[in-house]
Coordinates of C-alpha atoms and ligand atoms in Angstrom, one line a residue:
X189 CA 0.1 -0.1 -0.2
X190 CA 1.4 3.3 -0.8
X191 CA 2.5 5.3 2.1
X192 CA -0.1 7.9 3.5
X193 CA 1.2 11.2 3.2
X194 CA 0.1 14.4 5.4
X195 CA 1.4 17.6 4.4
X196 CA 1.5 21.1 6.0
X197 CA 1.6 24.4 4.4
X198 CA 1.9 27.5 6.4
X199 CA 1.9 31.1 5.1
X200 CA 2.2 34.1 7.4
X201 CA -0.5 36.6 7.1
X202 CA 0.2 40.0 5.5
X203 CA 3.6 39.4 6.4
X204 CA 5.6 42.5 5.8
X205 CA 2.7 44.5 7.1
X206 CA 2.4 42.4 10.4
X207 CA 6.0 42.8 11.3
X208 CA 5.7 46.6 10.8
X209 CA 2.6 46.6 13.2
X210 CA 4.7 44.6 15.7
X211 CA 7.7 47.3 15.7
X212 CA 5.3 50.2 15.8
X213 CA 2.1 48.9 18.0
X214 CA 0.7 52.6 17.7
X215 CA -0.2 51.4 13.9
X216 CA -2.5 48.4 15.0
X217 CA -5.9 48.2 13.9
X218 CA -5.3 51.0 11.0
X219 CA -4.9 50.3 7.3
X220 CA -1.1 49.9 6.7
X221 CA 0.5 49.7 3.2
X222 CA 4.0 48.5 2.6
X223 CA 5.6 49.7 -0.5
X224 CA 6.8 52.7 -2.6
X225 CA 6.6 56.3 -1.5
X226 CA 2.9 57.1 -2.5
X227 CA 4.1 60.7 -2.8
X228 CA 0.6 62.0 -2.2
X229 CA -0.7 60.2 -4.9
X230 CA 2.0 60.8 -7.4
X231 CA 4.2 57.9 -6.7
X232 CA 5.1 55.5 -9.1
X233 CA 5.9 52.2 -7.4
X234 CA 3.6 49.3 -6.4
X235 CA 2.2 48.0 -2.9
X236 CA 4.4 45.2 -1.7
X237 CA 1.7 43.9 0.7
X238 CA -0.9 45.6 3.1
X239 CA -2.6 44.6 6.2
X240 CA -6.3 43.2 6.1
X241 CA -7.6 46.7 7.4
X242 CA -6.1 48.2 4.0
X243 CA -7.5 45.0 2.0
X244 CA -10.9 46.1 3.0
X245 CA -10.1 49.2 0.6
X246 CA -9.5 46.8 -2.1
X247 CA -5.6 47.4 -1.8
X248 CA -3.6 44.5 -3.0
X249 CA 0.1 43.6 -3.6
X250 CA 1.4 44.7 -6.7
X251 CA -1.2 47.3 -7.3
X252 CA 0.2 50.7 -8.2
X253 CA 0.8 52.7 -5.1
X254 CA -1.1 55.6 -6.5
X255 CA -4.0 53.5 -6.8
X256 CA -3.8 52.4 -3.2
X257 CA -3.2 56.1 -2.2
X258 CA -6.5 56.9 -3.9
X259 CA -8.4 54.1 -2.3
X260 CA -7.2 55.0 1.2
X261 CA -5.3 58.2 1.5
X262 CA -5.5 58.1 5.4
X263 CA -3.7 54.6 5.6
X264 CA -0.2 54.5 7.0
X265 CA 2.3 54.0 4.1
X266 CA 5.6 52.6 5.0
X267 CA 8.8 51.7 2.9
X268 CA 10.0 48.1 2.6
X269 CA 12.5 47.0 5.0
X270 CA 13.8 43.9 3.4
X271 CA 16.9 43.4 5.9
X272 CA 14.2 43.4 8.8
X273 CA 11.8 41.1 7.0
X274 CA 14.7 38.7 6.1
X275 CA 15.8 38.4 9.6
X276 CA 12.2 37.7 11.1
X277 CA 11.6 35.3 8.4
X278 CA 14.8 33.3 9.3
X279 CA 13.7 33.1 12.9
X280 CA 10.3 31.6 11.7
X281 CA 11.9 29.2 9.1
X282 CA 14.1 28.1 11.9
X283 CA 11.0 27.4 14.4
X284 CA 9.6 25.5 11.3
X285 CA 12.7 23.6 10.7
X286 CA 12.9 22.6 14.3
X287 CA 9.4 21.1 14.3
X288 CA 9.8 18.5 11.5
X289 CA 12.6 17.0 9.9
X290 CA 11.3 17.8 6.4
X291 CA 10.8 21.3 5.9
X292 CA 10.7 23.1 2.3
X293 CA 10.8 27.0 2.2
X294 CA 9.2 28.1 -0.8
X295 CA 9.2 32.0 -0.3
X296 CA 10.1 34.6 2.4
X297 CA 6.9 33.8 4.4
X298 CA 5.9 30.3 3.4
X299 CA 6.9 26.4 3.9
X300 CA 5.9 23.0 3.6
X301 CA 6.3 20.4 6.3
X302 CA 6.2 16.9 5.8
X303 CA 4.3 15.5 8.9
X304 CA 3.7 12.0 7.7
X305 CA 5.2 10.8 10.9
X306 CA 2.0 11.9 12.8
X307 CA 0.2 9.3 11.1
X308 CA -3.2 10.9 11.5
X309 CA -5.0 14.0 10.7
X310 CA -6.4 15.0 14.1
X311 CA -2.7 14.7 15.4
X312 CA -1.6 16.9 12.7
X313 CA -4.3 19.4 13.5
X314 CA -3.0 19.6 17.0
X315 CA 0.4 20.0 15.6
X316 CA -0.4 22.8 13.4
X317 CA -2.2 24.7 16.2
X318 CA 0.8 24.3 18.3
X319 CA 2.9 25.7 15.4
X320 CA 0.9 28.7 15.2
X321 CA 0.7 29.3 18.8
X322 CA 4.5 29.3 18.9
X323 CA 5.1 31.6 16.1
X324 CA 2.8 34.2 17.5
X325 CA 4.4 33.6 21.0
X326 CA 8.1 34.0 19.7
X327 CA 7.5 36.5 16.8
X328 CA 4.2 38.0 17.4
X329 CA 3.1 37.2 14.1
X330 CA -0.2 35.5 12.8
X331 CA -0.1 32.7 10.3
X332 CA -2.4 30.3 8.4
X333 CA -2.0 26.6 8.0
X334 CA -3.4 24.2 5.3
X335 CA -3.2 20.4 5.9
X336 CA -3.7 17.7 3.4
X337 CA -2.5 14.7 1.6
X338 CA -0.2 16.6 -0.7
X339 CA 1.5 19.9 -1.3
X340 CA -1.4 21.1 -3.6
X341 CA -4.2 20.5 -1.4
X342 CA -2.2 21.9 1.6
X343 CA -1.6 25.2 -0.1
X344 CA -5.1 25.6 -1.3
X345 CA -6.3 24.8 2.3
X346 CA -4.0 27.4 3.6
X347 CA -5.2 30.0 1.3
X348 CA -8.7 29.1 2.3
X349 CA -8.0 29.3 5.9
X350 CA -6.7 32.9 5.6
X351 CA -6.3 35.1 8.0
X352 CA -5.2 33.4 11.3
X353 CA -6.8 30.3 10.1
X354 CA -6.1 26.3 10.2
X355 CA -7.9 24.1 7.8
X356 CA -7.9 20.3 7.4
X357 CA -8.7 18.4 4.2
X358 CA -8.5 14.6 4.5
X359 CA -8.2 12.6 1.4
X360 CA -11.9 11.7 1.2
X361 CA -12.8 15.2 1.3
X362 CA -10.8 16.3 -1.6
X363 CA -13.6 16.3 -4.2
X364 CA -16.0 18.1 -2.1
X365 CA -13.3 20.6 -1.2
X366 CA -12.0 21.4 -4.7
X367 CA -14.9 21.2 -7.0
X368 CA -17.0 24.3 -6.0
X369 CA -13.5 26.6 -6.3
X370 CA -13.0 28.8 -9.4
X371 CA -10.3 27.5 -11.8
X372 CA -8.1 30.3 -10.5
X373 CA -7.8 28.9 -7.1
X374 CA -5.6 26.2 -8.5
X375 CA -1.9 27.3 -8.2
X376 CA -0.6 28.0 -11.5
X377 CA -3.6 29.2 -13.2
X378 CA -3.6 32.9 -13.8
X379 CA -6.0 35.4 -15.4
X380 CA -5.0 34.4 -18.9
X381 CA -5.4 30.6 -18.4
X382 CA -8.7 31.0 -16.7
X383 CA -10.0 33.2 -19.5
X384 CA -8.9 30.4 -22.0
X385 CA -10.7 27.8 -19.6
X386 CA -13.9 29.7 -19.5
X387 CA -14.1 29.6 -23.3
X388 CA -13.7 25.7 -23.2
X389 CA -16.8 26.1 -20.6
X390 CA -14.6 25.7 -17.3
X391 CA -15.0 28.4 -14.7
X392 CA -15.2 26.1 -11.6
X393 CA -13.0 23.1 -11.0
X394 CA -16.1 20.9 -11.1
X395 CA -16.6 22.2 -14.9
X396 CA -12.9 21.9 -15.5
X397 CA -13.0 18.0 -14.6
X398 CA -15.5 17.6 -17.6
X399 CA -12.8 18.3 -19.9
X400 CA -10.8 15.5 -21.0
X401 CA -7.2 15.2 -20.7
X402 CA -6.4 14.8 -24.3
X403 CA -8.4 18.2 -24.8
X404 CA -6.4 20.1 -22.4
X405 CA -3.2 18.6 -23.5
X406 CA -4.1 19.8 -26.8
X407 CA -5.0 23.5 -25.9
X408 CA -2.3 23.8 -23.2
X409 CA 0.5 21.2 -23.8
X410 CA 2.4 19.4 -21.0
X411 CA 0.8 21.9 -18.7
X412 CA -2.8 21.1 -19.8
X413 CA -1.9 17.2 -18.5
X414 CA -0.7 18.7 -15.2
X415 CA -4.0 20.8 -15.0
X416 CA -5.9 17.5 -15.3
X417 CA -4.3 15.9 -12.4
X418 CA -4.6 19.0 -10.4
X419 CA -8.3 19.4 -10.7
X420 CA -8.5 15.9 -9.2
X421 CA -6.2 17.0 -6.2
X422 CA -3.4 14.8 -7.4
X423 CA 0.4 16.0 -6.6
X424 CA 3.0 13.6 -6.2
X425 CA 5.7 16.1 -5.6
X426 CA 7.8 15.7 -2.4
X427 CA 8.6 18.0 0.3
X428 CA 12.2 18.5 0.0
X429 CA 14.8 20.0 2.2
X430 CA 17.6 19.0 0.0
X431 CA 17.7 21.9 -2.2
X432 CA 16.5 25.0 -0.7
X433 CA 16.0 27.4 -3.6
X434 CA 15.7 31.1 -2.6
X435 CA 15.1 34.3 -4.7
X436 CA 16.8 37.3 -4.4
X437 CA 15.7 40.4 -6.3
X438 CA 15.6 44.3 -6.5
X439 CA 13.7 46.5 -8.8
X440 CA 13.6 50.2 -9.6
X441 CA 10.7 52.4 -10.7
X442 CA 11.9 55.6 -13.0
X443 CA 10.7 58.9 -11.7
X444 CA 9.4 59.2 -15.2
X445 CA 8.9 56.4 -18.1
X446 CA 12.1 56.5 -20.2
X447 CA 14.1 55.1 -23.2
X448 CA 17.4 56.9 -22.0
X449 CA 20.0 54.2 -22.2
X450 CA 22.1 55.7 -19.5
X451 CA 19.2 56.2 -17.3
X452 CA 18.2 52.5 -17.8
X453 CA 21.7 50.9 -17.7
X454 CA 22.9 53.0 -14.9
X455 CA 20.0 51.9 -12.6
X456 CA 20.2 48.3 -13.9
X457 CA 24.1 48.5 -13.0
X458 CA 23.5 49.5 -9.5
X459 CA 20.5 46.9 -9.1
X460 CA 22.8 44.1 -10.4
X461 CA 25.5 45.2 -7.6
X462 CA 23.0 45.2 -4.8
X463 CA 21.9 41.9 -5.8
X464 CA 25.3 40.5 -6.2
X465 CA 26.2 41.7 -2.9
X466 CA 23.1 40.1 -1.1
X467 CA 24.2 36.9 -3.0
X468 CA 27.8 37.2 -1.6
X469 CA 26.6 37.9 2.1
X470 CA 24.4 34.6 1.7
X471 CA 27.1 32.4 0.1
X472 CA 24.8 31.4 -2.6
X473 CA 25.3 30.1 -6.2
X474 CA 23.4 31.7 -9.0
X475 CA 21.2 29.2 -10.8
X476 CA 18.8 31.4 -13.0
X477 CA 18.6 35.3 -13.7
X478 CA 15.1 36.7 -14.3
X479 CA 15.0 40.3 -15.7
X480 CA 11.6 42.1 -15.3
X481 CA 10.7 45.0 -17.2
X482 CA 7.6 47.0 -17.0
X483 CA 6.5 49.2 -20.0
X484 CA 4.4 52.6 -20.1
X485 CA 0.8 51.3 -19.3
X486 CA 1.8 48.7 -16.7
X487 CA 2.6 45.8 -19.3
X488 CA 5.3 43.8 -17.8
X489 CA 7.3 41.1 -18.9
X490 CA 10.0 38.6 -17.7
X491 CA 13.0 37.1 -19.3
X492 CA 15.2 34.4 -17.8
X493 CA 18.5 32.4 -18.3
X494 CA 19.4 29.5 -16.6
X495 CA 23.3 29.7 -15.7
X496 CA 23.8 26.9 -13.8
X497 CA 22.0 23.6 -14.1
X498 CA 23.8 21.8 -11.4
X499 CA 25.4 22.4 -8.0
X500 CA 28.5 21.0 -9.5
X501 CA 29.1 23.5 -12.2
X502 CA 31.7 26.3 -11.7
X503 CA 30.5 29.2 -9.8
X504 CA 29.5 32.3 -12.0
X505 CA 31.6 35.5 -11.2
X506 CA 30.1 38.9 -11.3
X507 CA 31.2 39.7 -15.0
X508 CA 29.5 36.9 -16.2
X509 CA 26.4 37.6 -14.1
X510 CA 26.4 41.4 -15.3
X511 CA 26.7 40.6 -18.7
X512 CA 24.0 37.9 -19.0
X513 CA 21.6 40.2 -16.9
X514 CA 22.4 43.0 -19.5
X515 CA 21.8 40.9 -22.4
X516 CA 18.3 40.0 -21.0
X517 CA 17.8 43.6 -20.6
X518 CA 18.8 44.7 -23.9
X519 CA 16.5 42.1 -25.7
X520 CA 13.6 44.2 -23.9
X521 CA 14.9 47.4 -25.4
X522 CA 15.3 45.7 -28.6
X523 CA 12.0 44.0 -29.0
X524 CA 10.0 46.9 -27.7
X525 CA 9.7 50.6 -28.4
X526 CA 7.6 51.6 -25.6
X527 CA 9.2 53.8 -22.6
X528 CA 10.4 51.8 -19.7
X529 CA 8.5 52.3 -16.1
X530 CA 10.4 49.9 -14.2
X531 CA 13.2 47.2 -14.3
X532 CA 14.0 44.5 -12.0
X533 CA 16.5 41.7 -11.4
X534 CA 15.8 38.4 -9.5
X535 CA 18.1 35.7 -9.0
X536 CA 17.2 32.1 -8.2
X537 CA 20.1 30.6 -6.1
X538 CA 20.9 27.1 -4.7
Ligands
LIG244 P1 2.2 36.7 0.4 O1 2.2 35.7 1.4 O2 2.0 36.6 -0.9 O3 1.4 38.0 1.1 P2 1.0 38.5 2.8 O4 1.9 37.5 3.5 O5 1.5 39.8 2.5 O6 -0.2 38.3 2.8 P3 -1.3 36.9 3.0 O7 -0.2 35.9 3.0 O8 -1.8 37.0 4.2 O9 -2.2 37.0 1.9 O10 3.9 37.4 0.3 C1 4.5 37.6 1.4 C2 5.3 38.7 1.2 O11 6.1 38.9 0.2 C3 4.4 40.2 1.6 O12 4.2 40.5 2.8 C4 5.3 40.9 0.8 C5 6.0 40.3 -0.4 N1 5.3 40.4 -1.7 C6 5.7 41.5 -2.5 O13 6.7 42.3 -2.2 N2 5.1 41.7 -3.7 C7 4.1 41.0 -4.0 O14 3.5 41.1 -5.0 C8 3.5 39.8 -3.1 C9 2.5 39.1 -3.7 C10 4.4 39.7 -2.0
LIG245 MG1 1.8 35.3 3.2

């Protein structure tokens, strides 16, 4: 008999904003936005995140900061303090790492734990409640946890449990849990895919399940086949702490949209140096470089290049890193004549 797995997904609630509330208790209970300077509505960056009070005004991550200002000018707007959030993140991850032998960090505030050793879902639920309490006692941060037979179900359950919640979906409840959800609630399905699925008659997962695998494959290729499995709650991927991939990144929004090569490349040079500095500090090896470019009108594109496919490949030096990143940036400038609003550089490391 296949081994029964129990997987837990934990994600901190409104992470950057909750750290700021903790550091500044006078802001608690008020709408708070972390991100670019709103400059009384003329600011040009984006929202990193906001607390749930600010979400009541419709403010969301990645929204232009000017729109956040328009929706709630009385909110408290704070700049992003990456150093602090990274320190807090490391402390939370160490609590999680101590709690279970298999822990996989997937972003600054989320991780999977394989808690199959607990054997049953009731024990897993108690374990998760204790973990939430511990994080709150030690770091004063609220979190949400989803529990399921695999990473996919655990992640969706966590999303559904937010904020400050805990949700268990046992194997026999999978269909009932998934079917009423909108297709966008499956990780990996964004607005574009959802639009195409809608044309094919699938708005909910229940309806997505009516589309045969071959048809999904025809429309979406390999990804269609994986979508077919996901709609049925199937996900065999393992919680892996063998290779903790982290992502380091920086971006810059220009004061004015620009095509001035000097402005663009000197900003990019400084971003590349900052990212390289962080890489050095962490002792990481570069795996993939991604350059982000946002044009006038908020049209955003990314281009990526994988440099090292294995840990045994020789380390990348700064010159190679800078050259390869610049090549990606140059492709944007050549391919698209529009003025540029923002550039960014992200690196996956191992
Ligand atoms: P999330 O976990 O996606 O968001 P969150 O923790 O703020 O809110 P919740 O999980 O309760 O929905 O991301 C974690 C942090 O990553 C977030 O606090 C800020 C940062 N972030 C950005 O800077 N830009 C983004 O577009 C997103 C989505 C997150
Ligand atoms: Mg979060």
